[in-house]
Each structure stands twice: as structure tokens, then as C-alpha cells.
PDB file of C-alpha atoms in Angstrom:
ATOM      1  CA  MET H 191      20.347  19.419 -13.930  1.00 86.00           C
ATOM      2  CA  SER H 192      17.952  17.710 -16.343  1.00 95.00           C
ATOM      3  CA  ILE H 193      15.992  14.748 -14.961  1.00 98.00           C
ATOM      4  CA  ILE H 194      13.689  14.113 -17.962  1.00 98.00           C
ATOM      5  CA  GLU H 195      14.425  14.924 -21.582  1.00 98.00           C
ATOM      6  CA  PHE H 196      12.336  14.736 -24.764  1.00 98.00           C
ATOM      7  CA  LYS H 197      14.235  14.414 -28.050  1.00 98.00           C
ATOM      8  CA  ASN H 198      12.237  14.855 -31.271  1.00 98.00           C
ATOM      9  CA  VAL H 199       9.139  13.170 -29.820  1.00 98.00           C
ATOM     10  CA  SER H 200       6.092  12.736 -32.048  1.00 98.00           C
ATOM     11  CA  HIS H 201       2.911  10.764 -31.344  1.00 98.00           C
ATOM     12  CA  ASN H 202      -0.119   9.867 -33.445  1.00 96.00           C
ATOM     13  CA  GLY H 203      -0.507  13.280 -35.039  1.00 96.00           C
ATOM     14  CA  ILE H 204      -0.925  14.840 -31.571  1.00 97.00           C
ATOM     15  CA  LEU H 205       2.692  15.653 -30.674  1.00 98.00           C
ATOM     16  CA  HIS H 206       5.080  17.012 -33.274  1.00 98.00           C
ATOM     17  CA  ASN H 207       8.849  16.756 -32.900  1.00 98.00           C
ATOM     18  CA  ILE H 208       9.034  17.910 -29.285  1.00 98.00           C
ATOM     19  CA  THR H 209      12.476  18.532 -27.821  1.00 98.00           C
ATOM     20  CA  GLY H 210      12.857  19.907 -24.304  1.00 98.00           C
ATOM     21  CA  HIS H 211      13.840  18.997 -20.763  1.00 98.00           C
ATOM     22  CA  PHE H 212      12.693  19.223 -17.144  1.00 98.00           C
ATOM     23  CA  SER H 213      15.074  20.349 -14.409  1.00 97.00           C
ATOM     24  CA  GLU H 214      15.444  18.246 -11.267  1.00 97.00           C
ATOM     25  CA  GLY H 215      13.933  19.502  -8.028  1.00 96.00           C
ATOM     26  CA  ARG H 216      11.777  22.168  -9.676  1.00 97.00           C
ATOM     27  CA  ILE H 217       8.095  22.643 -10.478  1.00 98.00           C
ATOM     28  CA  THR H 218       7.351  22.838 -14.189  1.00 98.00           C
ATOM     29  CA  THR H 219       3.853  23.613 -15.442  1.00 98.00           C
ATOM     30  CA  PHE H 220       2.410  22.760 -18.851  1.00 97.00           C
ATOM     31  CA  VAL H 221       0.367  25.679 -20.164  1.00 97.00           C
ATOM     32  CA  GLY H 222      -1.367  26.355 -23.460  1.00 96.00           C
ATOM     33  CA  PRO H 223      -4.810  26.136 -25.069  1.00 95.00           C
ATOM     34  CA  SER H 224      -7.014  23.059 -24.924  1.00 92.00           C
ATOM     35  CA  GLY H 225      -5.902  20.342 -27.325  1.00 93.00           C
ATOM     36  CA  ALA H 226      -2.267  21.438 -27.184  1.00 95.00           C
ATOM     37  CA  GLY H 227      -1.029  17.952 -26.224  1.00 96.00           C
ATOM     38  CA  LYS H 228      -0.288  18.571 -22.554  1.00 96.00           C
ATOM     39  CA  THR H 229      -1.862  15.386 -21.170  1.00 95.00           C
ATOM     40  CA  THR H 230      -0.378  13.343 -24.015  1.00 97.00           C
ATOM     41  CA  CYS H 231       3.080  14.643 -23.071  1.00 97.00           C
ATOM     42  CA  LEU H 232       2.469  13.804 -19.421  1.00 96.00           C
ATOM     43  CA  LYS H 233       1.436  10.234 -20.200  1.00 95.00           C
ATOM     44  CA  HIS H 234       4.661   9.685 -22.163  1.00 97.00           C
ATOM     45  CA  ILE H 235       6.762  10.527 -19.125  1.00 97.00           C
ATOM     46  CA  ASN H 236       5.731   7.452 -17.131  1.00 92.00           C
ATOM     47  CA  GLY H 237       5.233   5.143 -20.091  1.00 94.00           C
ATOM     48  CA  LEU H 238       1.440   5.202 -20.332  1.00 94.00           C
ATOM     49  CA  LEU H 239       2.038   6.168 -23.973  1.00 96.00           C
ATOM     50  CA  SER H 240       5.019   5.543 -26.244  1.00 97.00           C
ATOM     51  CA  PRO H 241       6.233   7.902 -28.986  1.00 97.00           C
ATOM     52  CA  ASP H 242       5.906   6.985 -32.637  1.00 97.00           C
ATOM     53  CA  SER H 243       9.308   8.570 -33.136  1.00 98.00           C
ATOM     54  CA  GLY H 244      11.888  10.219 -30.939  1.00 98.00           C
ATOM     55  CA  ASP H 245      13.082   9.335 -27.456  1.00 98.00           C
ATOM     56  CA  ILE H 246      12.380  10.191 -23.828  1.00 98.00           C
ATOM     57  CA  PHE H 247      15.112   9.886 -21.225  1.00 98.00           C
ATOM     58  CA  PHE H 248      14.840   9.590 -17.445  1.00 98.00           C
ATOM     59  CA  ARG H 249      18.135  10.332 -15.708  1.00 97.00           C
ATOM     60  CA  GLY H 250      19.883   9.706 -19.017  1.00 97.00           C
ATOM     61  CA  GLU H 251      18.256   6.318 -19.650  1.00 97.00           C
ATOM     62  CA  ASN H 252      15.821   5.819 -22.510  1.00 98.00           C
ATOM     63  CA  ILE H 253      12.524   4.890 -20.862  1.00 97.00           C
ATOM     64  CA  ALA H 254      11.684   2.617 -23.800  1.00 96.00           C
ATOM     65  CA  GLY H 255      14.217   0.149 -22.397  1.00 96.00           C
ATOM     66  CA  MET H 256      13.228   0.508 -18.731  1.00 97.00           C
ATOM     67  CA  ASP H 257      11.092  -1.808 -16.624  1.00 95.00           C
ATOM     68  CA  MET H 258       7.691  -0.079 -16.585  1.00 92.00           C
ATOM     69  CA  ILE H 259       6.868  -1.270 -13.070  1.00 89.00           C
ATOM     70  CA  GLU H 260      10.034   0.295 -11.691  1.00 91.00           C
ATOM     71  CA  LEU H 261       9.551   3.437 -13.783  1.00 94.00           C
ATOM     72  CA  ARG H 262       6.052   3.980 -12.379  1.00 90.00           C
ATOM     73  CA  LYS H 263       7.327   3.542  -8.839  1.00 89.00           C
ATOM     74  CA  ARG H 264       9.801   6.339  -9.499  1.00 94.00           C
ATOM     75  CA  ILE H 265       7.323   8.569 -11.355  1.00 95.00           C
ATOM     76  CA  GLY H 266       3.968   9.018  -9.597  1.00 91.00           C
ATOM     77  CA  MET H 267       0.853  10.506 -11.177  1.00 89.00           C
ATOM     78  CA  ALA H 268      -2.308  12.168  -9.835  1.00 87.00           C
ATOM     79  CA  PHE H 269      -5.301  12.827 -12.090  1.00 78.00           C
ATOM     80  CA  GLN H 270      -7.889  15.605 -12.306  1.00 71.00           C
ATOM     81  CA  SER H 271     -10.853  13.681 -10.904  1.00 68.00           C
ATOM     82  CA  ALA H 272      -8.881  12.074  -8.043  1.00 69.00           C
ATOM     83  CA  PRO H 273     -10.371   8.647  -8.944  1.00 80.00           C
ATOM     84  CA  MET H 274     -10.933   6.441  -5.936  1.00 89.00           C
ATOM     85  CA  ILE H 275     -11.671   2.742  -5.650  1.00 91.00           C
ATOM     86  CA  GLY H 276     -14.501   1.462  -3.475  1.00 91.00           C
ATOM     87  CA  GLY H 277     -13.521   0.711   0.096  1.00 95.00           C
ATOM     88  CA  THR H 278     -11.599   2.511   2.811  1.00 96.00           C
ATOM     89  CA  VAL H 279      -9.022   5.262   2.977  1.00 97.00           C
ATOM     90  CA  TYR H 280      -6.400   2.568   3.522  1.00 97.00           C
ATOM     91  CA  ASP H 281      -7.571   0.612   0.466  1.00 96.00           C
ATOM     92  CA  ASN H 282      -6.970   3.687  -1.667  1.00 95.00           C
ATOM     93  CA  LEU H 283      -3.601   4.519  -0.143  1.00 96.00           C
ATOM     94  CA  ASN H 284      -2.555   0.893  -0.544  1.00 94.00           C
ATOM     95  CA  LEU H 285      -3.418   0.782  -4.253  1.00 92.00           C
ATOM     96  CA  PRO H 286       0.114   1.563  -5.543  1.00 88.00           C
ATOM     97  CA  LYS H 287       1.430  -1.325  -3.429  1.00 90.00           C
ATOM     98  CA  ALA H 288      -1.434  -3.725  -4.191  1.00 90.00           C
ATOM     99  CA  ILE H 289      -0.797  -3.346  -7.925  1.00 82.00           C
ATOM    100  CA  PHE H 290       2.647  -4.850  -7.340  1.00 80.00           C
ATOM    101  CA  GLY H 291       1.441  -7.536  -4.925  1.00 87.00           C
ATOM    102  CA  GLU H 292       2.696  -5.648  -1.880  1.00 91.00           C
ATOM    103  CA  ALA H 293       1.039  -4.009   1.124  1.00 94.00           C
ATOM    104  CA  LEU H 294       1.465  -0.564   2.632  1.00 95.00           C
ATOM    105  CA  ASP H 295       2.479  -0.535   6.289  1.00 95.00           C
ATOM    106  CA  GLU H 296      -0.325   1.055   8.320  1.00 95.00           C
ATOM    107  CA  LYS H 297       2.117   3.271  10.220  1.00 95.00           C
ATOM    108  CA  ARG H 298       3.400   4.579   6.900  1.00 96.00           C
ATOM    109  CA  ALA H 299      -0.211   5.134   5.759  1.00 96.00           C
ATOM    110  CA  VAL H 300      -0.892   7.277   8.837  1.00 96.00           C
ATOM    111  CA  GLU H 301       2.313   9.241   8.185  1.00 94.00           C
ATOM    112  CA  LEU H 302       1.185   9.932   4.622  1.00 94.00           C
ATOM    113  CA  LEU H 303      -2.178  11.209   5.835  1.00 95.00           C
ATOM    114  CA  ASP H 304      -0.334  13.529   8.212  1.00 94.00           C
ATOM    115  CA  ARG H 305       1.803  14.757   5.308  1.00 91.00           C
ATOM    116  CA  VAL H 306      -1.292  15.902   3.416  1.00 92.00           C
ATOM    117  CA  ASP H 307      -2.971  17.370   6.521  1.00 91.00           C
ATOM    118  CA  LEU H 308      -5.504  14.554   6.916  1.00 93.00           C
ATOM    119  CA  GLY H 309      -4.110  13.147  10.150  1.00 91.00           C
ATOM    120  CA  GLY H 310      -7.515  13.002  11.818  1.00 89.00           C
ATOM    121  CA  ILE H 311      -9.057  10.656   9.259  1.00 95.00           C
ATOM    122  CA  PRO H 312      -9.164   6.952  10.272  1.00 96.00           C
ATOM    123  CA  LEU H 313      -7.698   4.450   7.842  1.00 97.00           C
ATOM    124  CA  ASP H 314     -10.920   2.418   7.950  1.00 96.00           C
ATOM    125  CA  LYS H 315     -13.145   5.372   6.977  1.00 97.00           C
ATOM    126  CA  ASN H 316     -15.243   4.732   3.855  1.00 96.00           C
ATOM    127  CA  ILE H 317     -13.814   6.689   0.942  1.00 95.00           C
ATOM    128  CA  LYS H 318     -17.310   7.683  -0.234  1.00 93.00           C
ATOM    129  CA  SER H 319     -17.783   9.829   2.867  1.00 95.00           C
ATOM    130  CA  LEU H 320     -14.878  12.159   2.015  1.00 92.00           C
ATOM    131  CA  SER H 321     -15.243  15.560   0.382  1.00 89.00           C
ATOM    132  CA  GLY H 322     -13.777  16.404  -3.012  1.00 84.00           C
ATOM    133  CA  GLY H 323     -10.904  18.265  -1.383  1.00 85.00           C
ATOM    134  CA  GLU H 324     -10.145  15.352   0.921  1.00 90.00           C
ATOM    135  CA  LYS H 325     -10.148  12.942  -2.021  1.00 89.00           C
ATOM    136  CA  SER H 326      -7.692  15.213  -3.840  1.00 87.00           C
ATOM    137  CA  ARG H 327      -5.377  15.043  -0.832  1.00 89.00           C
ATOM    138  CA  ILE H 328      -5.737  11.257  -0.670  1.00 92.00           C
ATOM    139  CA  SER H 329      -4.837  11.127  -4.368  1.00 90.00           C
ATOM    140  CA  ILE H 330      -1.699  13.164  -3.696  1.00 90.00           C
ATOM    141  CA  ALA H 331      -0.786  11.020  -0.679  1.00 92.00           C
ATOM    142  CA  ARG H 332      -1.240   7.916  -2.810  1.00 92.00           C
ATOM    143  CA  THR H 333       1.312   9.167  -5.337  1.00 89.00           C
ATOM    144  CA  LEU H 334       3.842   9.465  -2.490  1.00 91.00           C
ATOM    145  CA  VAL H 335       3.506   5.828  -1.380  1.00 91.00           C
ATOM    146  CA  ASN H 336       6.448   4.648  -3.494  1.00 88.00           C
ATOM    147  CA  GLN H 337       8.520   7.761  -2.693  1.00 90.00           C
ATOM    148  CA  PRO H 338       8.699   8.910  -6.319  1.00 93.00           C
ATOM    149  CA  GLU H 339      11.422  11.116  -7.724  1.00 96.00           C
ATOM    150  CA  VAL H 340       8.950  12.797 -10.088  1.00 97.00           C
ATOM    151  CA  LEU H 341       5.329  13.740  -9.441  1.00 95.00           C
ATOM    152  CA  LEU H 342       2.992  14.220 -12.422  1.00 95.00           C
ATOM    153  CA  LEU H 343      -0.160  16.262 -11.753  1.00 95.00           C
ATOM    154  CA  ASP H 344      -2.953  16.463 -14.332  1.00 92.00           C
ATOM    155  CA  GLU H 345      -5.355  19.330 -13.537  1.00 91.00           C
ATOM    156  CA  ILE H 346      -5.639  18.186  -9.922  1.00 89.00           C
ATOM    157  CA  THR H 347      -7.421  21.340  -8.724  1.00 88.00           C
ATOM    158  CA  ALA H 348      -9.805  21.785 -11.681  1.00 85.00           C
ATOM    159  CA  SER H 349     -12.934  20.649  -9.811  1.00 79.00           C
ATOM    160  CA  LEU H 350     -12.180  22.337  -6.473  1.00 84.00           C
ATOM    161  CA  ASP H 351     -13.439  25.633  -5.078  1.00 87.00           C
ATOM    162  CA  TYR H 352     -11.014  28.541  -4.747  1.00 90.00           C
ATOM    163  CA  ARG H 353     -10.214  27.935  -1.074  1.00 90.00           C
ATOM    164  CA  MET H 354      -9.340  24.296  -1.701  1.00 88.00           C
ATOM    165  CA  VAL H 355      -7.318  25.219  -4.799  1.00 91.00           C
ATOM    166  CA  LYS H 356      -5.091  27.457  -2.697  1.00 93.00           C
ATOM    167  CA  GLU H 357      -4.777  24.791   0.011  1.00 90.00           C
ATOM    168  CA  VAL H 358      -3.735  22.127  -2.503  1.00 90.00           C
ATOM    169  CA  GLU H 359      -1.233  24.539  -4.055  1.00 93.00           C
ATOM    170  CA  ARG H 360       0.331  25.183  -0.646  1.00 93.00           C
ATOM    171  CA  LEU H 361       0.410  21.444   0.009  1.00 91.00           C
ATOM    172  CA  ILE H 362       2.212  20.661  -3.258  1.00 94.00           C
ATOM    173  CA  LEU H 363       4.729  23.447  -2.693  1.00 95.00           C
ATOM    174  CA  ARG H 364       5.449  22.139   0.806  1.00 92.00           C
ATOM    175  CA  LEU H 365       5.767  18.519  -0.312  1.00 90.00           C
ATOM    176  CA  GLN H 366       8.056  19.538  -3.158  1.00 93.00           C
ATOM    177  CA  ARG H 367      10.393  21.245  -0.684  1.00 92.00           C
ATOM    178  CA  GLU H 368      10.259  18.445   1.897  1.00 89.00           C
ATOM    179  CA  TYR H 369      10.821  15.586  -0.557  1.00 88.00           C
ATOM    180  CA  ASN H 370      12.845  17.556  -3.135  1.00 92.00           C
ATOM    181  CA  VAL H 371      10.609  15.888  -5.720  1.00 96.00           C
ATOM    182  CA  THR H 372      10.441  17.127  -9.304  1.00 97.00           C
ATOM    183  CA  VAL H 373       6.865  18.219 -10.105  1.00 97.00           C
ATOM    184  CA  ILE H 374       5.370  18.410 -13.600  1.00 98.00           C
ATOM    185  CA  TRP H 375       1.912  19.979 -13.443  1.00 97.00           C
ATOM    186  CA  ILE H 376      -0.752  20.544 -16.111  1.00 96.00           C
ATOM    187  CA  THR H 377      -2.980  23.531 -15.415  1.00 95.00           C
ATOM    188  CA  HIS H 378      -5.401  25.578 -17.520  1.00 92.00           C
ATOM    189  CA  ASP H 379      -5.236  28.355 -14.920  1.00 94.00           C
ATOM    190  CA  LEU H 380      -2.465  30.744 -15.948  1.00 95.00           C
ATOM    191  CA  ASP H 381      -2.600  32.568 -12.611  1.00 95.00           C
ATOM    192  CA  GLN H 382      -2.062  29.239 -10.856  1.00 96.00           C
ATOM    193  CA  ALA H 383       0.858  28.496 -13.144  1.00 97.00           C
ATOM    194  CA  ARG H 384       2.411  31.847 -12.224  1.00 97.00           C
ATOM    195  CA  ARG H 385       1.955  31.113  -8.515  1.00 97.00           C
ATOM    196  CA  VAL H 386       3.483  27.644  -8.425  1.00 97.00           C
ATOM    197  CA  SER H 387       5.960  27.421 -11.310  1.00 97.00           C
ATOM    198  CA  ASP H 388       9.708  27.515 -11.387  1.00 98.00           C
ATOM    199  CA  ASP H 389       9.642  26.612 -15.092  1.00 98.00           C
ATOM    200  CA  MET H 390       7.013  26.355 -17.834  1.00 98.00           C
ATOM    201  CA  TRP H 391       6.390  24.543 -21.093  1.00 98.00           C
ATOM    202  CA  PHE H 392       4.059  26.354 -23.494  1.00 98.00           C
ATOM    203  CA  LEU H 393       2.434  24.043 -26.046  1.00 98.00           C
ATOM    204  CA  ARG H 394       0.085  24.682 -28.964  1.00 97.00           C
ATOM    205  CA  ASN H 395      -1.256  22.167 -31.475  1.00 97.00           C
ATOM    206  CA  GLY H 396       1.170  19.511 -30.277  1.00 97.00           C
ATOM    207  CA  GLU H 397       4.238  21.712 -30.661  1.00 98.00           C
ATOM    208  CA  LEU H 398       6.496  22.973 -27.891  1.00 98.00           C
ATOM    209  CA  ILE H 399       6.609  26.706 -28.603  1.00 97.00           C
ATOM    210  CA  GLU H 400       8.826  27.759 -25.709  1.00 97.00           C
ATOM    211  CA  PHE H 401      10.117  26.416 -22.386  1.00 97.00           C
ATOM    212  CA  GLY H 402      12.335  27.601 -19.575  1.00 97.00           C
ATOM    213  CA  ASP H 403      12.122  29.814 -16.507  1.00 97.00           C
ATOM    214  CA  ALA H 404       8.456  30.609 -15.861  1.00 97.00           C
ATOM    215  CA  SER H 405       9.041  34.345 -16.231  1.00 96.00           C
ATOM    216  CA  PHE H 406       9.071  33.962 -20.020  1.00 97.00           C
ATOM    217  CA  ILE H 407       5.283  33.707 -20.091  1.00 97.00           C
ATOM    218  CA  ASP H 408       4.922  37.434 -19.356  1.00 96.00           C
ATOM    219  CA  HIS H 409       7.957  38.658 -21.299  1.00 95.00           C
ATOM    220  CA  SER H 410       8.032  36.556 -24.453  1.00 95.00           C
ATOM    221  CA  ASP H 411       8.062  38.284 -27.838  1.00 94.00           C
ATOM    222  CA  ASN H 412       6.324  35.283 -29.398  1.00 95.00           C
ATOM    223  CA  PRO H 413       2.948  36.510 -30.750  1.00 96.00           C
ATOM    224  CA  LEU H 414       1.231  33.198 -29.900  1.00 95.00           C
ATOM    225  CA  ILE H 415       2.271  33.458 -26.263  1.00 96.00           C
ATOM    226  CA  LYS H 416       1.258  37.113 -26.124  1.00 96.00           C
ATOM    227  CA  LYS H 417      -2.206  36.259 -27.474  1.00 95.00           C
ATOM    228  CA  PHE H 418      -2.570  33.416 -24.960  1.00 95.00           C
ATOM    229  CA  VAL H 419      -1.625  35.654 -22.025  1.00 95.00           C
ATOM    230  CA  GLU H 420      -4.121  38.277 -23.220  1.00 93.00           C
ATOM    231  CA  GLY H 421      -6.852  35.636 -23.354  1.00 90.00           C
ATOM    232  CA  GLU H 422      -7.269  35.646 -27.126  1.00 89.00           C
ATOM    233  CA  GLU H 423      -8.208  32.500 -29.015  1.00 82.00           C
ATOM    234  CA  LEU H 424      -5.297  30.701 -30.662  1.00 76.00           C
TER     235      LEU H 424
END
């Protein structure tokens, strides 16, 4: 079942007439060369950007007519650099609530830390003292605060060492199963995409070349996809 659908979406010369959908309860990765429009697509899904033409639907409703506050509660997003605000672990976990004038229950905050395997970290610990891997986990926990239906991940493992990359991958796969959340994940690592994906979108120069079950990436007859898989410049 489709949870998000793009219909003829174009944006600022970056995206060109994109039509495709994301299936509920699955992990879809965006793959393709740099400058393909992957992050621009991702930002359209939770209303950070709006299309110049075309429409995007969330559960059949055009997001252009939705309340953006409610939309962003239902669609969480974690970024590559795991940006943190100054203060404590709790301050960072509370950010999605504070934005809306609310406060995160401390018991719930502890539960979220447990969910991302950081149960031993005190809520009052200074965020600056955490490692890069720990900050990535905090960033993921923070996206779960509002119990989103969709989780958007933008290169969240790009700055981590190999061991932490594999740990974060396992974490996302586990959370996806436990919460039955739909995950849409940008990665420049094709091997990672193969490991974690149920589905894929392959983009190039702002065009959606192919999408569907992730197995297409290694079996497509499209010459652009073949060149990408072989590591040739597109």
C-alpha cells in the first residue's frame, strides 16, 4: 500500500516531472550520483520545500493543504551531521516537543534512549561529551519523539566509521520492525543500500529513472543504472 506519492513533481530546475510512490512499512533508499536531487526530494516529503508544479500526497491527502506542524509530527527527519543544540541529552531529545511549546516526559525520554541502546546515558549529560556515534543515535531517538509514521534519513551514517555504520544500520532495521515505520533513506553507499533496502528510487539529474523492489539495481537493463553499479561516471 502506498503511503506517499509524487505526481509530476518539478522544483526549481532541480527535480523534473517526478512520479513515483513509497510503500507503507518498508525501507526505501534513494540512490544515484551526487546532484541527482535526492535531498531535494526528501525535503518535499515533510514540507520543507514545495514543488513548483505537481503534487505530493500523504495517505491520499495533498500535503500542500495539510497543517505543516501536524505533518512534521507524523514525518520525522534525521540529518547527516546529527546536529545538536547546546545543553543536555534531554534538551536535545525534547527539541521536537519544545518547538511546539510542549515538553517530553522524562520517563519517555529514558525509554527512547533505551530504544537506541543508550540506556546508560543520563538525561542531564552534556551533549558535547558524546561521541559521533552516540550523537547519531540521539538524532534517531529524537525523530521518534512524536511517534512518526514515516522516518526520513539523510546520509545519517556518512561521517561514522565502519563499525558504527553497521550498528546504526542494525538499529534502524530493528526500529523499523518494532514501530512498523516507513523509512526513506538517502545513501551514497550502494552496498549499504543493498543491505537495508526493501525498495529503491534511482535518480539522476533530477529525474526518477527507475523505482521498485531493490533487486532492480543489480538486474536493470537501463544503461545508466548499469554504469552506476559498475562505478562509472554518469
